[in-house]
Short mmCIF file of C-alpha atoms in Angstrom, two decimals:
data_model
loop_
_atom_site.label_atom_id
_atom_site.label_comp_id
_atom_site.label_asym_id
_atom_site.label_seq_id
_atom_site.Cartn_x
_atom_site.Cartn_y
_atom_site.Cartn_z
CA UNK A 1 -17.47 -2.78 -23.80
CA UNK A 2 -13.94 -3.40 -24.10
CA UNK A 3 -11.47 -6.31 -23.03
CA UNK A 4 -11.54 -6.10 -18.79
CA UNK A 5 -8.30 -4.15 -17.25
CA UNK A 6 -7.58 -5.37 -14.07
CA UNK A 7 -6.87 -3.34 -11.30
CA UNK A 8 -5.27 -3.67 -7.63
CA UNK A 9 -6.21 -1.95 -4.45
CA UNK A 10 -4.06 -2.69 -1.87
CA UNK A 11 -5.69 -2.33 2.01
CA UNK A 12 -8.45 -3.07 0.62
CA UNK A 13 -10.42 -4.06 3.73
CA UNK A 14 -9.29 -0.08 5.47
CA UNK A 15 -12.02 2.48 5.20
CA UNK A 16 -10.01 4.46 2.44
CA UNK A 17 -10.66 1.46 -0.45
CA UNK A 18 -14.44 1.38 1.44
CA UNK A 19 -15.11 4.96 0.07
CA UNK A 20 -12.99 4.14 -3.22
CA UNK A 21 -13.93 0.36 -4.58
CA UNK A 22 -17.23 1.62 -5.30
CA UNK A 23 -15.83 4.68 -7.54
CA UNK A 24 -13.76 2.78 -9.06
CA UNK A 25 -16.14 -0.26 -10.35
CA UNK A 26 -19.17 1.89 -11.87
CA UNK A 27 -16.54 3.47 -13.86
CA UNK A 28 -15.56 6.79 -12.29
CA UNK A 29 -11.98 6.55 -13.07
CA UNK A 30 -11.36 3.93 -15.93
CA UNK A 31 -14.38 4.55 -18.07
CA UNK A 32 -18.32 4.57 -18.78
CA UNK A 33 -17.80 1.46 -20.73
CA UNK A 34 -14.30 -0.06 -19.36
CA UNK A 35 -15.26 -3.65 -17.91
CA UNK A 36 -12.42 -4.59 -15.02
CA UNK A 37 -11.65 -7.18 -12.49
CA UNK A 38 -10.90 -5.77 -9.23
CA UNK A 39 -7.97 -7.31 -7.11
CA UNK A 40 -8.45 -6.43 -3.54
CA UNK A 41 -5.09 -7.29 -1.35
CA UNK A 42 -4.77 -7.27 2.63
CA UNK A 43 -3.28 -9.08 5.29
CA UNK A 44 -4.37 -12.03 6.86
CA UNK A 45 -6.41 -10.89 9.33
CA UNK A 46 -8.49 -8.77 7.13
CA UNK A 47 -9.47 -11.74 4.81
CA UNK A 48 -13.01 -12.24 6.39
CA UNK A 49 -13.12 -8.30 6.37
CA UNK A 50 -12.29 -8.27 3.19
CA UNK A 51 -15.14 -11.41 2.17
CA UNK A 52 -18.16 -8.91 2.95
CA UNK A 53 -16.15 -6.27 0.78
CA UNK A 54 -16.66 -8.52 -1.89
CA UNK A 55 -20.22 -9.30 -0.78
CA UNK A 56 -21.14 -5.86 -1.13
CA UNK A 57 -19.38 -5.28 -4.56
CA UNK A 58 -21.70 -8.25 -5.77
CA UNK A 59 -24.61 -7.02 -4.50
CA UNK A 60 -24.34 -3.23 -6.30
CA UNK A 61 -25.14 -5.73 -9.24
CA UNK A 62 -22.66 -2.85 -11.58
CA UNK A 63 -22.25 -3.99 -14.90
CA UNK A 64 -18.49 -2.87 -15.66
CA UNK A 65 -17.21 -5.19 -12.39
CA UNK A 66 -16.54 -8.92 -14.72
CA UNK A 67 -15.08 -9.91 -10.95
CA UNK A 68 -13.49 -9.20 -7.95
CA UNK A 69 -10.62 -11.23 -6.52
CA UNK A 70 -10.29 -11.00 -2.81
CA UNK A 71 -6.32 -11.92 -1.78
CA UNK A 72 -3.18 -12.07 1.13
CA UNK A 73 -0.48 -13.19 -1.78
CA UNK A 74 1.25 -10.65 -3.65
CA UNK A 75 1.81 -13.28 -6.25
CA UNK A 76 -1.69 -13.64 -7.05
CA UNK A 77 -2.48 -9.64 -6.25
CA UNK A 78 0.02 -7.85 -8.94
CA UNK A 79 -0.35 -10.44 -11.59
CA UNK A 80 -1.09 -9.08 -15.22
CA UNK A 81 -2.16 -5.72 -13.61
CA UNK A 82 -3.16 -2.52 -15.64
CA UNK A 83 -3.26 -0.22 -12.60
CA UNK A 84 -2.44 -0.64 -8.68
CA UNK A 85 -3.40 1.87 -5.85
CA UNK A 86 -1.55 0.77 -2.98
CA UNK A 87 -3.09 2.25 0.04
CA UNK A 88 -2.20 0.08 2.64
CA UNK A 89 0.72 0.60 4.57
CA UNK A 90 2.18 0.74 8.02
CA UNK A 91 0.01 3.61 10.30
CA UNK A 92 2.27 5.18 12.73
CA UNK A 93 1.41 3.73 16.25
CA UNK A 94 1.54 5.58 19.75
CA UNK A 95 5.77 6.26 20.71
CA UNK A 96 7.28 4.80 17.14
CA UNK A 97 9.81 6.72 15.96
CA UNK A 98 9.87 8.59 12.44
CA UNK A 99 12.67 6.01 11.61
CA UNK A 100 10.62 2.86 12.76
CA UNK A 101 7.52 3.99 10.70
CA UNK A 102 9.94 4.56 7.31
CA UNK A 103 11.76 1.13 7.82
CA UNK A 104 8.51 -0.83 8.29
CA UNK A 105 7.12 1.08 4.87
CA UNK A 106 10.28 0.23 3.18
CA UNK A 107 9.89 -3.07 3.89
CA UNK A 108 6.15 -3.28 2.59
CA UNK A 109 6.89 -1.10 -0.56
CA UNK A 110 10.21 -2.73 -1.29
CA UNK A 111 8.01 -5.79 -1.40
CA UNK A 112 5.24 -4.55 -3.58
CA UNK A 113 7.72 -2.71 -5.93
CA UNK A 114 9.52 -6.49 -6.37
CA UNK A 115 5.84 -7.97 -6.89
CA UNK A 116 5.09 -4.96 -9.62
CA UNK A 117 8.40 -6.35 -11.42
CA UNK A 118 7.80 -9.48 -11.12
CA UNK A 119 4.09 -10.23 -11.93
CA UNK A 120 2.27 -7.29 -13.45
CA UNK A 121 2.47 -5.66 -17.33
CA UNK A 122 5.04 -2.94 -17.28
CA UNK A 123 2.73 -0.59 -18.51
CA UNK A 124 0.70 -0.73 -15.29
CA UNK A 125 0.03 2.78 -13.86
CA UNK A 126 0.84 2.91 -10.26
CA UNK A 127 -0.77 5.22 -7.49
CA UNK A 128 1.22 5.24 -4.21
CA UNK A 129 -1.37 6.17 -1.11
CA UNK A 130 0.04 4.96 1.86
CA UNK A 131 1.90 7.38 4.20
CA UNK A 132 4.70 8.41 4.04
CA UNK A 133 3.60 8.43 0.07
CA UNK A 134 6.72 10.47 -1.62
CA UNK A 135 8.91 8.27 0.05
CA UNK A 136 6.83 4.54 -0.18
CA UNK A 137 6.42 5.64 -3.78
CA UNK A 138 9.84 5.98 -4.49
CA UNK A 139 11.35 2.93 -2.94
CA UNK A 140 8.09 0.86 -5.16
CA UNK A 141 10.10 2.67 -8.17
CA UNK A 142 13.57 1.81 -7.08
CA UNK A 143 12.35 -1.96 -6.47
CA UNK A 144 10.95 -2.18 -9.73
CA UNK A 145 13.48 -1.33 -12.24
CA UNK A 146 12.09 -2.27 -15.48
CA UNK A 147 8.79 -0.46 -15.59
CA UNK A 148 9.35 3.17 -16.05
CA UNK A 149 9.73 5.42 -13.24
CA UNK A 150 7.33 7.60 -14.78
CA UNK A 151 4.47 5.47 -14.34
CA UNK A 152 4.83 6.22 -10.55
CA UNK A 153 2.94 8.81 -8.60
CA UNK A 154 1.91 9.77 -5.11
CA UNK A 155 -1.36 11.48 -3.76
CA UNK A 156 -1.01 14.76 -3.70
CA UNK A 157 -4.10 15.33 -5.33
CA UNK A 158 -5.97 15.72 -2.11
CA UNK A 159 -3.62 18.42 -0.95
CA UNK A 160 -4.52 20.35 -4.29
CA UNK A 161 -7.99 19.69 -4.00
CA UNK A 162 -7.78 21.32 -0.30
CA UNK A 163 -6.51 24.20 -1.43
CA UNK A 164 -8.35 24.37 -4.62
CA UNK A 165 -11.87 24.44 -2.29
CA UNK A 166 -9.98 26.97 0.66
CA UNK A 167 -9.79 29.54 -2.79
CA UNK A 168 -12.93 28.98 -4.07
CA UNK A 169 -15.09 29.35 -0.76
CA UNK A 170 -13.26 32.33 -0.03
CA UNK A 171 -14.06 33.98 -3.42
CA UNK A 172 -17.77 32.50 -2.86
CA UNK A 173 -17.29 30.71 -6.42
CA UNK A 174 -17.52 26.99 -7.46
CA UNK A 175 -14.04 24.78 -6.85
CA UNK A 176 -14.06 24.05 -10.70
CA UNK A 177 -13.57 27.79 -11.43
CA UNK A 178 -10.19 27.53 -9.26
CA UNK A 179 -6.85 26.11 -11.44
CA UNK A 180 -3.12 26.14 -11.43
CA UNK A 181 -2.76 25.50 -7.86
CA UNK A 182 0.24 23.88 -6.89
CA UNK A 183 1.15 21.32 -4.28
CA UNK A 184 5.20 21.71 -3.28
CA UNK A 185 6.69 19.24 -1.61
CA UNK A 186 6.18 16.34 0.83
CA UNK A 187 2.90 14.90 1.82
CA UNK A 188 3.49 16.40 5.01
CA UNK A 189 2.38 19.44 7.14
CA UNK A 190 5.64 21.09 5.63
CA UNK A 191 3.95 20.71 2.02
CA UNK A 192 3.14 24.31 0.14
CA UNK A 193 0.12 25.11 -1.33
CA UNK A 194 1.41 27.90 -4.05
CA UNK A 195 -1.12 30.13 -5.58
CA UNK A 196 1.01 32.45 -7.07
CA UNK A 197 0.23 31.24 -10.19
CA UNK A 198 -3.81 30.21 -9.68
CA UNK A 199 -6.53 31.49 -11.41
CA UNK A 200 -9.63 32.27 -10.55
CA UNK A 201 -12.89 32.92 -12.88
CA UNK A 202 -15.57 34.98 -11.60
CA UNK A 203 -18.67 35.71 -13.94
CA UNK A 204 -16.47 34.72 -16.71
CA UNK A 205 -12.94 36.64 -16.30
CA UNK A 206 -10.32 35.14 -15.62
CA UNK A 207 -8.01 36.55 -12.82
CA UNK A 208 -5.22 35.85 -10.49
CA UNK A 209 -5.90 34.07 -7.01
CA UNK A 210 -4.50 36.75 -5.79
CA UNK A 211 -6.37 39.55 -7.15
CA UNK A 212 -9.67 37.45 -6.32
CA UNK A 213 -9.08 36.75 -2.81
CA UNK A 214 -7.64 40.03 -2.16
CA UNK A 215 -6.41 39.09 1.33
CA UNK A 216 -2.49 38.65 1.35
CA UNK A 217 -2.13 38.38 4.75
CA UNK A 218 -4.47 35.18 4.80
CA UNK A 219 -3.10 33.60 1.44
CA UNK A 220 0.31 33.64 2.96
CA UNK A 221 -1.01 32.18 6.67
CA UNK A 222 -4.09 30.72 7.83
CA UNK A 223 -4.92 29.05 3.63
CA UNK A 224 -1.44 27.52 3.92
CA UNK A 225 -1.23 26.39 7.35
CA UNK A 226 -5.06 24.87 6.68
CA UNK A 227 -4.20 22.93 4.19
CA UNK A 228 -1.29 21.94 5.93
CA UNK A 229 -3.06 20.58 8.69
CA UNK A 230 -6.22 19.77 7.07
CA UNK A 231 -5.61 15.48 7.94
CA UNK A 232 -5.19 16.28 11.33
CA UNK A 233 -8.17 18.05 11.34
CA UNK A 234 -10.40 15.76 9.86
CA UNK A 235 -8.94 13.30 12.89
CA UNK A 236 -9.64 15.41 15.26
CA UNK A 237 -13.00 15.97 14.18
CA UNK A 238 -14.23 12.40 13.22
CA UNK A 239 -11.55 10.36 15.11
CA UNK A 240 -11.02 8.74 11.91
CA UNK A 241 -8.40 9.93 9.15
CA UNK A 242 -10.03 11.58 5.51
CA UNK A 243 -11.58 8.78 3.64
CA UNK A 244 -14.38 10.21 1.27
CA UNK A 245 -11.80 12.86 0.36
CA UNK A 246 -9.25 10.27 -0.39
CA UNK A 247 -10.69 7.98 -2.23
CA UNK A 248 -12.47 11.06 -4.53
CA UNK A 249 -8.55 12.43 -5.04
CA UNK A 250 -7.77 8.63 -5.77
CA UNK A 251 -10.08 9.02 -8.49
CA UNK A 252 -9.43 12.16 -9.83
CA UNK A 253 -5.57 11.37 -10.09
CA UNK A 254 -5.99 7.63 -11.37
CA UNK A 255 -8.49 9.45 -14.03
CA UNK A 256 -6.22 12.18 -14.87
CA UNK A 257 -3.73 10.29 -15.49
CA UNK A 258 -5.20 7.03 -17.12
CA UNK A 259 -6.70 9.59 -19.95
CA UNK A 260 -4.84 11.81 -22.33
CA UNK A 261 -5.11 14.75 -20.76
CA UNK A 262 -4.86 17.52 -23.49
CA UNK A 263 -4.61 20.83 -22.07
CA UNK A 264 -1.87 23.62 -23.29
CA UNK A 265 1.39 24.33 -21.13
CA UNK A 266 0.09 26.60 -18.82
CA UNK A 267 -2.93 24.61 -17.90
CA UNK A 268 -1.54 21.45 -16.22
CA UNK A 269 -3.33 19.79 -13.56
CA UNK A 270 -0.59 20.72 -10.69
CA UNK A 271 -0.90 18.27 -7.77
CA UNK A 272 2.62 15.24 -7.98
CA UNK A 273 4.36 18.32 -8.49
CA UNK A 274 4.03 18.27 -12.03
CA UNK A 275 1.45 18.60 -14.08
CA UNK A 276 -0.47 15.89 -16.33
CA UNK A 277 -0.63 15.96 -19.68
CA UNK A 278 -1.00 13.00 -22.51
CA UNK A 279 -0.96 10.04 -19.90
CA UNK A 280 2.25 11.02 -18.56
CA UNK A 281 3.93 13.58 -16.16
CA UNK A 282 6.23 16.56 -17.11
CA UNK A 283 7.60 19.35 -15.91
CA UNK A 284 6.32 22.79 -16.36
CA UNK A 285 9.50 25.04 -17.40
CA UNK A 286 9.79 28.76 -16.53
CA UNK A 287 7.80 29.26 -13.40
CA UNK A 288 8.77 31.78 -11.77
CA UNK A 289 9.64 31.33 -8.05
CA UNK A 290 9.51 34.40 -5.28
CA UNK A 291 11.64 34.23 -1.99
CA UNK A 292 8.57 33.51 -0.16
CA UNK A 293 7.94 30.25 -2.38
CA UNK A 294 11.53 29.67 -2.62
CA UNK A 295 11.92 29.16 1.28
CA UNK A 296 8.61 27.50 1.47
CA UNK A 297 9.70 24.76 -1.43
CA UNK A 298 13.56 24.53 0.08
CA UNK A 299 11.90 23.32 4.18
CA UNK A 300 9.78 20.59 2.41
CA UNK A 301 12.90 19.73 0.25
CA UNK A 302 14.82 19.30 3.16
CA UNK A 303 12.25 17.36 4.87
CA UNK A 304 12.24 14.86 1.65
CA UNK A 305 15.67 13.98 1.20
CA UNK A 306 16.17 13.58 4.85
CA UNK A 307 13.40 10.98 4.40
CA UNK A 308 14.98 9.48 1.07
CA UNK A 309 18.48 8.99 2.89
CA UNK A 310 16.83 7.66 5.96
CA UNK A 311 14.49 5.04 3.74
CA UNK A 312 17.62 4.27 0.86
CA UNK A 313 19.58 3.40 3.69
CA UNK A 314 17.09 0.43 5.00
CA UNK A 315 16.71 -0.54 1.39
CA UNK A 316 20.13 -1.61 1.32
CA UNK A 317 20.77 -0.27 -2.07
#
């Protein structure tokens, strides 16, 4: 085994990092033989939540996990970090405004962004969770100027993994022999799920999504407005928000991205928008974009910088 990494989940005591911790510490993400410490952060009030967390971490007896440090201080939580997921952030409550939720997030990333700079390596990986993620993840960025603004993400990977499985059990095939979707956009119901460039293999050919699903009508409606409002859904339904799926896009993001991921041009991982390739993000060139997309990609767009200008502004920058 080699030298621990040490890794931060933030909201650690929230049902998200109860369906994740696990994952993460009998070496779903990192490694088969990566030893790590975990570094669970929450508030205050969490900390005895947080103390059978750690009970039950012990108990799976998993030989990667050297230790887990349970914390409230951001000083103790980023220090020396390889990776941080930060999850936790500021739900939006009954009658606050869009506005009120972005300023309190600001305030919480703008916080763990100046922790990031401060204590941890500035290699570390980050994975922004929390909601609103595109914007949260950008202000961590903006408050922590010296480590590169590439080793930033958001989750998006659960959107792609949506509409990844939406594809494949309408084809009737397996969700692994469904790639190149894309994910436009916010982390929002105005996102776009784009499958003009998927591919689909059946019995061994590879074809376009479209040519497999054979249903326009439905790849241009009800897929995109499902995926849209898949969260919601999953509220409605469990009166809870997605956890299991979270925490398994969590992984499959952290992992994609922790890894070289050598695949040719055309066969990126699409889900931040951009897809993965050698341990870092780029941008796929030469895509080509039809006025369906194009209005799709410009609402969501929209949406986004509306949020950046609104979140900038309370950043004081």
């Amino acid at each position: 085994q080699s030298d621990p990494i040490k890794v931060l989940v933030t909201g650690a005591a929230g049902q998200i990092a109860y369906s994740l911790l696990y994952s993460i510490a009998k070496g779903d993400v990192f490694g088969k033989d990566q030893a790590l410490i975990l570094v669970l952060l929450d508030i205050p009030p969490m900390l005895p939540v947080l103390d059978g967390v750690v009970m039950e971490l012990q108990d799976c007896a998993l030989p990667l996990l050297r230790e887990v440090i349970p914390t409230d201080k951001e000083e103790v939580a980023f220090k020396d970090l390889d990776a941080a997921v930060l999850v936790g952030s500021m739900p939006r409550k009954e009658g606050m405004e869009r506005k009120d939720l972005l300023k309190a997030n600001v305030n919480i990333f703008k916080s763990q962004g100046g922790a990031l700079e401060k204590y941890a390596k500035k290699t570390v990986k980050v994975l922004v969770v929390g909601n609103p993620a595109n914007t949260n993840c950008l202000i961590a960025s903006k408050s922590a100027p010296s480590i590169p603004k590439e080793n930033f993400s958001c989750l998006t990977r659960l959107d792609h993994n949506r509409a990844r499985s939406q594809v494949a059990m309408r084809v009737g095939v397996s969700a692994d022999n469904v790639k190149d979707v894309i994910i436009w956009g916010n982390h929002s119901s105005t996102q776009y799920p784009d499958v003009h460039h998927a591919k689909v293999s059946i019995k061994g050919k590879e074809i376009s999504a479209y040519d497999a699903v054979k249903d326009d009508a439905w790849l241009k409606g009800d897929f995109i407005s499902t995926v849209q409002q898949r969260g919601a859904a999953v509220i409605k339904a469990r009166k809870l928000s997605s956890a299991m799926s979270a925490a398994k896009a969590i992984c499959d993001h952290m992992r994609d991205i922790w890894f070289d991921f050598k695949a040719p041009k055309s066969e990126g991982v699409f889900y931040i928008n951009f897809p993965v390739q050698d341990k870092t993000w780029k941008i796929v060139e030469g895509l080509s974009i039809n006025d369906f997309s194009r209005g799709k990609m410009d609402a969501t767009a929209e949406e986004l910088v509306e949020e950046r200008d609104t979140a900038v502004s309370f950043l004081g920058v």
